PDB file of C-alpha atoms in Angstrom:
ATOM      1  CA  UNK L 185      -2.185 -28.545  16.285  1.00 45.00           C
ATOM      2  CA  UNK L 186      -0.517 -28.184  12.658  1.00 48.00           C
ATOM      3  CA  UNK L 187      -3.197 -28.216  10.036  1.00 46.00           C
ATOM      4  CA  UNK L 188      -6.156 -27.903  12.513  1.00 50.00           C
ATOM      5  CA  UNK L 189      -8.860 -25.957  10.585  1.00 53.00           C
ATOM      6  CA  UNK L 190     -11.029 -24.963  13.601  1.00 70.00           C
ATOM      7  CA  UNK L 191      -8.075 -23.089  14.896  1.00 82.00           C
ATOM      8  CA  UNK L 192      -4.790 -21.354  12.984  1.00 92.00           C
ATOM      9  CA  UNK L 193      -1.613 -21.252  14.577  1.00 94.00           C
ATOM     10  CA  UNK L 194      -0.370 -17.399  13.639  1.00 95.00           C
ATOM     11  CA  UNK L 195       3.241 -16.792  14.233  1.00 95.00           C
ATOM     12  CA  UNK L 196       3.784 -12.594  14.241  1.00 95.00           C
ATOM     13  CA  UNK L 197       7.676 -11.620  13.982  1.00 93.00           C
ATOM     14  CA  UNK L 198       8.564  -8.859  16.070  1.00 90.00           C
ATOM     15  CA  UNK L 199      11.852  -9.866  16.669  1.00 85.00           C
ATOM     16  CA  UNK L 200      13.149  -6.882  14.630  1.00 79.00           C
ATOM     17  CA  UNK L 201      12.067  -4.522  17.746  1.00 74.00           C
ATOM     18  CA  UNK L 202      15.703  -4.275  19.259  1.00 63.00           C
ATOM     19  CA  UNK L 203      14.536  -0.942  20.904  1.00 65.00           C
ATOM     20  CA  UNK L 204      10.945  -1.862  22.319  1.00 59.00           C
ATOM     21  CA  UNK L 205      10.902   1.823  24.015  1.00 62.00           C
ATOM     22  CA  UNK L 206      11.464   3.312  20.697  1.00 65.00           C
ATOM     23  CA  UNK L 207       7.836   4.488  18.905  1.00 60.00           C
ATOM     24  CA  UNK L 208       7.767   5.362  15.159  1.00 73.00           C
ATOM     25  CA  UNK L 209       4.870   4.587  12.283  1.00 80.00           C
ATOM     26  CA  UNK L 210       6.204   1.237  11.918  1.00 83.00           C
ATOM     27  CA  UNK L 211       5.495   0.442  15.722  1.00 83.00           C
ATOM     28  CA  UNK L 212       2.528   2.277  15.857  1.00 83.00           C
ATOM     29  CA  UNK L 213       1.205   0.490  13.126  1.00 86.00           C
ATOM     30  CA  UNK L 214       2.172  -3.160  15.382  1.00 86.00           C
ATOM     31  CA  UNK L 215       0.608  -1.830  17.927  1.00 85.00           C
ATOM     32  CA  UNK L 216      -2.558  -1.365  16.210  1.00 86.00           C
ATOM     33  CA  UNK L 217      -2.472  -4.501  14.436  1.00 86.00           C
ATOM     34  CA  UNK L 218      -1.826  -6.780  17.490  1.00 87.00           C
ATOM     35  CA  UNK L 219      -4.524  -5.238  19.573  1.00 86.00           C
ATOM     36  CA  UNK L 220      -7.293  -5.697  16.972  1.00 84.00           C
ATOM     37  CA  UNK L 221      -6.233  -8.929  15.654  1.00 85.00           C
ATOM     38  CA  UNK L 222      -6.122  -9.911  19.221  1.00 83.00           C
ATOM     39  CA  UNK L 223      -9.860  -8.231  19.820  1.00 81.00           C
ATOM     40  CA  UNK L 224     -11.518 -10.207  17.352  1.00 79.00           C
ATOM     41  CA  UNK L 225     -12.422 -13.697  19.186  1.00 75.00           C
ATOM     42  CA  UNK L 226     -11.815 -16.334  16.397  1.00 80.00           C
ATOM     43  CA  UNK L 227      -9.943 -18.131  18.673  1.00 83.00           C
ATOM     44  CA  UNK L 228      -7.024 -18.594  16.371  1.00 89.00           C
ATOM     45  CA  UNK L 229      -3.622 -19.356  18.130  1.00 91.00           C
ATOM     46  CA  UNK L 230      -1.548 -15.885  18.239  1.00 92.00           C
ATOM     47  CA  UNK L 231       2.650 -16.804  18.386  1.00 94.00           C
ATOM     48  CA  UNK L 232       4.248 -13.325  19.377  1.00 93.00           C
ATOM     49  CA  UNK L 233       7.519 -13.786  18.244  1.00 93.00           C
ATOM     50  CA  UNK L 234       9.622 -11.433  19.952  1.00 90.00           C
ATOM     51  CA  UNK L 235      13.240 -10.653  21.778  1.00 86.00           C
ATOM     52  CA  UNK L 236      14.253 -11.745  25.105  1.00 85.00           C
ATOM     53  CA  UNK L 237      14.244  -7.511  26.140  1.00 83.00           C
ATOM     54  CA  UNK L 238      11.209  -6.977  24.833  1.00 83.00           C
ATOM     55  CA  UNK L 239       9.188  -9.205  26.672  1.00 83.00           C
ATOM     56  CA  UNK L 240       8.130  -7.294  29.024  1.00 85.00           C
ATOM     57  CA  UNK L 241       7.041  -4.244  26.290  1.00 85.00           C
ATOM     58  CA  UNK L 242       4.761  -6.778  24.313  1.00 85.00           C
ATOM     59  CA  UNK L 243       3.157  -8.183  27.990  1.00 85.00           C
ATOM     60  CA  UNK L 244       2.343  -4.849  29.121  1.00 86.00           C
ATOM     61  CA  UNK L 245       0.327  -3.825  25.965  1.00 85.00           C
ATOM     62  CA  UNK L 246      -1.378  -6.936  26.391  1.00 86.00           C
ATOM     63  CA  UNK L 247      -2.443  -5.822  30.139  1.00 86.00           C
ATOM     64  CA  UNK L 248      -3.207  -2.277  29.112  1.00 87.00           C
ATOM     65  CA  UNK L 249      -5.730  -3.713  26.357  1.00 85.00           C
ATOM     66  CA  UNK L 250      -7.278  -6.132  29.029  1.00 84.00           C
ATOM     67  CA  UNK L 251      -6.823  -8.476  26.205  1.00 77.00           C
ATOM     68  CA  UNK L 252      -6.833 -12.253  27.938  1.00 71.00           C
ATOM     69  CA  UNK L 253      -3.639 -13.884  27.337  1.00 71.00           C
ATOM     70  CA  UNK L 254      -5.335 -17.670  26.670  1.00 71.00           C
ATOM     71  CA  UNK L 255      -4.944 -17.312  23.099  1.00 79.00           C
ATOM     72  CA  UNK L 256      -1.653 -15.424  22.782  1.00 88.00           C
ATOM     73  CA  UNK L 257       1.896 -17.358  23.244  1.00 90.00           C
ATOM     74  CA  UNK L 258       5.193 -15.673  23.969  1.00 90.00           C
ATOM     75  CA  UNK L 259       8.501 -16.904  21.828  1.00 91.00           C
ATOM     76  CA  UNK L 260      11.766 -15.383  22.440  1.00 90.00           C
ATOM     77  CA  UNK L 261      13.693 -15.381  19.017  1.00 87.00           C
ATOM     78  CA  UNK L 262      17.332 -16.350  20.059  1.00 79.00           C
ATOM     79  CA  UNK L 263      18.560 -13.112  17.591  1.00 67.00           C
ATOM     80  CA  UNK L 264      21.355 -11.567  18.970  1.00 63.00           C
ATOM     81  CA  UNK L 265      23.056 -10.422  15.203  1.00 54.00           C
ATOM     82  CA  UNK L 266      24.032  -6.927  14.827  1.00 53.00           C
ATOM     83  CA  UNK L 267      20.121  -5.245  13.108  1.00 51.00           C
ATOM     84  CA  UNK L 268      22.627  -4.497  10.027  1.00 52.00           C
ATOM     85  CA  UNK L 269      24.711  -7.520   9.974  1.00 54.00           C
ATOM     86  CA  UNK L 270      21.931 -10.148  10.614  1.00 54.00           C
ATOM     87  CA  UNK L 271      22.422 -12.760   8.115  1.00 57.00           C
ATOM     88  CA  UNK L 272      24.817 -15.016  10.216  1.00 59.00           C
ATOM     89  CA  UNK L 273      22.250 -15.759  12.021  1.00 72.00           C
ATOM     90  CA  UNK L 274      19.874 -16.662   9.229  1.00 81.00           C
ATOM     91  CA  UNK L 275      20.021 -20.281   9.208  1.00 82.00           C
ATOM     92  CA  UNK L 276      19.786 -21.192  13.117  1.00 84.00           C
ATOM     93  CA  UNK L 277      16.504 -18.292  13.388  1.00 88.00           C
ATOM     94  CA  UNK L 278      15.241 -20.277  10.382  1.00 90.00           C
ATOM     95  CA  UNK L 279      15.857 -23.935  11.947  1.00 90.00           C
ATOM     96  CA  UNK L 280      13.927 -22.368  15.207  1.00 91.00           C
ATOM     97  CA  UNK L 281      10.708 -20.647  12.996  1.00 94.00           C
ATOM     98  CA  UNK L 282      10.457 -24.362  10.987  1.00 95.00           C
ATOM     99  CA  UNK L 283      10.291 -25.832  14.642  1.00 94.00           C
ATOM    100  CA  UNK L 284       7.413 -23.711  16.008  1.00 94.00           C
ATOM    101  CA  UNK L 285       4.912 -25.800  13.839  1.00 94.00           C
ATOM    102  CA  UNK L 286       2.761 -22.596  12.367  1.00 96.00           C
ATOM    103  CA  UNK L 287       0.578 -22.236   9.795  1.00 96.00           C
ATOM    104  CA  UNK L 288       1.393 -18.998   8.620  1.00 97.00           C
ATOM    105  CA  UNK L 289       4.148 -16.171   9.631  1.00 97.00           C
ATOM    106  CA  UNK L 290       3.273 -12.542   9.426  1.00 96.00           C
ATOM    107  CA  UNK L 291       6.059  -9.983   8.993  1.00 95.00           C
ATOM    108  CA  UNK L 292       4.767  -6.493   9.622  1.00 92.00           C
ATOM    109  CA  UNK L 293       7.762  -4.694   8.542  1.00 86.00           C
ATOM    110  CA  UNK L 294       9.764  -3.544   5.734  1.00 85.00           C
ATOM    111  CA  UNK L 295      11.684  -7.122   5.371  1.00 86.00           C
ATOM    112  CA  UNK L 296      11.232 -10.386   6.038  1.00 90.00           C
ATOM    113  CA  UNK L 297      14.201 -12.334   8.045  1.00 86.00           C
ATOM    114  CA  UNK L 298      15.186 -15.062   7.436  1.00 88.00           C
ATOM    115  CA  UNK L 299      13.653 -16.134   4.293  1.00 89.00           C
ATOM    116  CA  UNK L 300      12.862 -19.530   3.514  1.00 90.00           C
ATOM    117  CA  UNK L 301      10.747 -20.369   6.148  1.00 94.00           C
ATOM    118  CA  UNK L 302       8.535 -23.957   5.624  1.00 94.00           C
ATOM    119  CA  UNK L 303       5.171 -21.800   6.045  1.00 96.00           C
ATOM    120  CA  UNK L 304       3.353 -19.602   3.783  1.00 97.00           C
ATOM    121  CA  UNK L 305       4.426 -15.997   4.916  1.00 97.00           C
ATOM    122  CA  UNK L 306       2.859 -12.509   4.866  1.00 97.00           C
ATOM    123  CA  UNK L 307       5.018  -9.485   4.244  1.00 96.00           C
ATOM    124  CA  UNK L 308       4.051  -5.857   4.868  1.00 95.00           C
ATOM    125  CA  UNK L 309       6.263  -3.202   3.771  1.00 93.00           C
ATOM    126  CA  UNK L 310       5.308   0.044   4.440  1.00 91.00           C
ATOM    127  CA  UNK L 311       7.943   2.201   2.302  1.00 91.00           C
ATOM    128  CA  UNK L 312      10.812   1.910  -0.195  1.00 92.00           C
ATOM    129  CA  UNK L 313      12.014   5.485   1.201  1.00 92.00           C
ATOM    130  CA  UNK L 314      15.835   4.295   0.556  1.00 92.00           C
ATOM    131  CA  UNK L 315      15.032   3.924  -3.291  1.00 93.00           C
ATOM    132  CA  UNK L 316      13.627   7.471  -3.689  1.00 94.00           C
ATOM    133  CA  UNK L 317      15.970   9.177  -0.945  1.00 95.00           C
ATOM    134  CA  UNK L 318      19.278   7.247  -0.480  1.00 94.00           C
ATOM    135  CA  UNK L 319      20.753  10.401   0.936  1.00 94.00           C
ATOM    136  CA  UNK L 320      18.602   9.632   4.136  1.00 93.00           C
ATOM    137  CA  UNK L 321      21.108   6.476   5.091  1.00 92.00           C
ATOM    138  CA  UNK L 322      24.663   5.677   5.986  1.00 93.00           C
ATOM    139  CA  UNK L 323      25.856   3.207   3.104  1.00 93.00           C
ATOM    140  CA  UNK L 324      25.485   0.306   5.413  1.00 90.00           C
ATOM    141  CA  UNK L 325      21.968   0.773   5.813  1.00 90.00           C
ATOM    142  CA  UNK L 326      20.921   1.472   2.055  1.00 92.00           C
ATOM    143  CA  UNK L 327      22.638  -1.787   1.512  1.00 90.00           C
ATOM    144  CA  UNK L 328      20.859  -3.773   4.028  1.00 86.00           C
ATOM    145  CA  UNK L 329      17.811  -2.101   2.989  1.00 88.00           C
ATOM    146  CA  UNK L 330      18.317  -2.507  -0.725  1.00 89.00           C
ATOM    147  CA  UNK L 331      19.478  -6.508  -0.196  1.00 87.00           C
ATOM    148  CA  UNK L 332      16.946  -7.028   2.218  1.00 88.00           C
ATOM    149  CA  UNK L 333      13.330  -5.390   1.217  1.00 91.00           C
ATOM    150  CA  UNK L 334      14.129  -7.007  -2.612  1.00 91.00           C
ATOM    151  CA  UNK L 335      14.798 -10.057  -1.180  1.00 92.00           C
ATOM    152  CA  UNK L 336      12.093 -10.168   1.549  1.00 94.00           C
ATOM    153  CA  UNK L 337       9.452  -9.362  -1.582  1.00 94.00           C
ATOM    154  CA  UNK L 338      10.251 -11.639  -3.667  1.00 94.00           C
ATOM    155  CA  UNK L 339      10.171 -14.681  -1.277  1.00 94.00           C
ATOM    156  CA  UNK L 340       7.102 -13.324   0.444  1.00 96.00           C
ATOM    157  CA  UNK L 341       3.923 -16.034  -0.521  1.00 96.00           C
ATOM    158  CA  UNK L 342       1.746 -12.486  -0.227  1.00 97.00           C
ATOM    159  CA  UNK L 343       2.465  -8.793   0.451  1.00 97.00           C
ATOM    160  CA  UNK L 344      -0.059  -6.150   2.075  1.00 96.00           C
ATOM    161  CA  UNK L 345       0.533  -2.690   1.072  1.00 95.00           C
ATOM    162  CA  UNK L 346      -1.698  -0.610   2.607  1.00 92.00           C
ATOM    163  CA  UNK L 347      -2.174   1.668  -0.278  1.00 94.00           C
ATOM    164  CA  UNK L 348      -2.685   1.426  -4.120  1.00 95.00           C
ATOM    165  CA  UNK L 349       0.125   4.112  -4.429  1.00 95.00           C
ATOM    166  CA  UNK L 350       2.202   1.690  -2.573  1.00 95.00           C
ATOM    167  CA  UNK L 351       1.588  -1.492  -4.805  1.00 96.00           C
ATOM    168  CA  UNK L 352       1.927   0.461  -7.364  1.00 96.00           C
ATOM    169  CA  UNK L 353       5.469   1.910  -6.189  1.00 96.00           C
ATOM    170  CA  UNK L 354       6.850  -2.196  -5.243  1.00 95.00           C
ATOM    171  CA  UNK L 355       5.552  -3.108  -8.815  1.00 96.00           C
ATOM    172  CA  UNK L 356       7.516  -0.071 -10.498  1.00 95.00           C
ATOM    173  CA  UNK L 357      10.544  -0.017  -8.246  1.00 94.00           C
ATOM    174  CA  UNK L 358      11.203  -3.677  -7.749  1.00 93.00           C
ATOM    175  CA  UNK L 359       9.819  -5.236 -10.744  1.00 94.00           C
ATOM    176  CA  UNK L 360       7.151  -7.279  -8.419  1.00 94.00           C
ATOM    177  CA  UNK L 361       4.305  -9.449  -9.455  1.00 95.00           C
ATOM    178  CA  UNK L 362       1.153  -7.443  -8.551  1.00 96.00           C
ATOM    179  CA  UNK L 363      -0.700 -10.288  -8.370  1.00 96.00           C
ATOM    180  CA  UNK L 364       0.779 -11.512  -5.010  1.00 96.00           C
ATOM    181  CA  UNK L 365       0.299  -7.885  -3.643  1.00 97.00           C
ATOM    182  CA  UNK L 366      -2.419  -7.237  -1.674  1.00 96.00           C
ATOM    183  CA  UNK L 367      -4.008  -3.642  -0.621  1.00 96.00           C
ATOM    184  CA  UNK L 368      -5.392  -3.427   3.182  1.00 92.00           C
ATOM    185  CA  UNK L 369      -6.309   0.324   4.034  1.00 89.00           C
ATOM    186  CA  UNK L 370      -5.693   1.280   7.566  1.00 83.00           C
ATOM    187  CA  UNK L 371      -8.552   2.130   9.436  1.00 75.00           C
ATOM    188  CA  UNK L 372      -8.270   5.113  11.400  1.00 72.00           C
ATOM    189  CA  UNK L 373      -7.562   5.150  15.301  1.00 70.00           C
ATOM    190  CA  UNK L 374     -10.600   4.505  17.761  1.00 68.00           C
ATOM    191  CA  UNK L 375     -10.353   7.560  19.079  1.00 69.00           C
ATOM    192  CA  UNK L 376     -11.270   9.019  15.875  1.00 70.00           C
ATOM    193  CA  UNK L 377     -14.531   7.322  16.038  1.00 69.00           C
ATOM    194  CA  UNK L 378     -15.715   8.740  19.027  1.00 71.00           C
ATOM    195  CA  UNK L 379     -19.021  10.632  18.979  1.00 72.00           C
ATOM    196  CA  UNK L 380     -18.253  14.037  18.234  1.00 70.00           C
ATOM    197  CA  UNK L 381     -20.606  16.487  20.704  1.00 78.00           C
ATOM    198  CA  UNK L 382     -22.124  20.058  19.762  1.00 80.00           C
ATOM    199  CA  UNK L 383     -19.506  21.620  21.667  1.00 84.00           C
ATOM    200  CA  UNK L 384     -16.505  20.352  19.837  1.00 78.00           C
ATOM    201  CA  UNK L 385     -18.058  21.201  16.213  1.00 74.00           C
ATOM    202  CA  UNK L 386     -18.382  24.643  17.831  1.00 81.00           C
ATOM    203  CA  UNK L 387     -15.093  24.628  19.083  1.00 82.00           C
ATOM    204  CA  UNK L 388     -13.534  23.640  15.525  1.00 77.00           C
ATOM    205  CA  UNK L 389     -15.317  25.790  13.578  1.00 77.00           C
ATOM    206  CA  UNK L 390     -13.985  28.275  15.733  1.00 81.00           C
ATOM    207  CA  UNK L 391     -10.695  27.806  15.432  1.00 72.00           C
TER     208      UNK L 391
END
């Protein structure tokens, strides 16, 4: 339940995933965040809050991680708004979040939708790409981007950058607080930490 502190009731929003088949940094990074939150046994309460079409995307990364499901509960987000047009939907998405009785929300993208949520949320933007290249986006993206991330930051209760360069960047660009922002390296990839035999020195020194 609400408020129990032997176990946390963790609401993720994935809802933003309209194209589950579709596999940038962004979605690696989700990827790699649910499977080792969900790997670490504190027997928190995980709420993967996702899209009715990618149901079956999250479940299967689940099964492929042999991660047990006990812990883990699937929400489908009724968001069916245009990705660039999504604030008419803002205040029914936000009625259904207040309902789910969390603890705490974790955005792991660039925004957080909708804001004003009754829980202390966690925001983690990984680039402000349209304020240094604007050229890179149609106009109705830079302006969803531009209303959006500036929003998303300043309702956030924390942010995790995952570099200083990054806080840095939010507090210059967007006139943050840097007190609320938090830096969490990434750790590098499993298979990166691998035993490395004789062999494959040999091999890379030879190349």
């Amino acid at each position: 339940e609400k408020g129990d502190r032997n176990k946390v009731r963790i609401g993720i929003a994935l809802y933003s995933f309209y194209d589950p088949g579709y596999v940038g940094g962004v979605q690696s990074y989700v990827h790699s965040l649910l499977q080792n939150l969900l790997n670490l046994g504190t027997g928190d309460q995980y709420v993967l809050l996702i899209r009715m079409e990618a149901h079956q995307h999250f479940e299967g990364l689940l099964k492929s991680w042999n991660i047990d499901h006990a812990g883990v509960e699937f929400t489908t987000v009724p968001f069916d708004a245009d990705p660039y047009h999504p604030l008419l939907h803002a205040a029914n998405i936000r009625n259904f979040l207040n309902r789910l009785s969390l603890d705490v929300l974790h955005f792991p993208i660039h925004w957080m939708y909708p804001q004003g949520v009754e829980v202390p949320t966690v925001l983690s933007p990984h680039d402000i790409q349209h304020v240094h290249f604007p050229h890179f986006f149609s106009n109705d993206e830079l302006k969803f981007r531009e209303r959006l991330t500036y929003a998303s930051c300043k309702c956030a209760t924390i942010i995790v950058t995952q570099s200083q360069f990054m806080k840095d960047d939010l507090v210059q660009q967007l006139n943050l607080n840097p007190e609320k922002i938090n830096v969490v390296p990434v750790a590098a990839d499993d298979i990166f930490q691998e035993p490395v035999t004789h062999s494959q020195l040999e091999d890379a020194r030879n190349e």
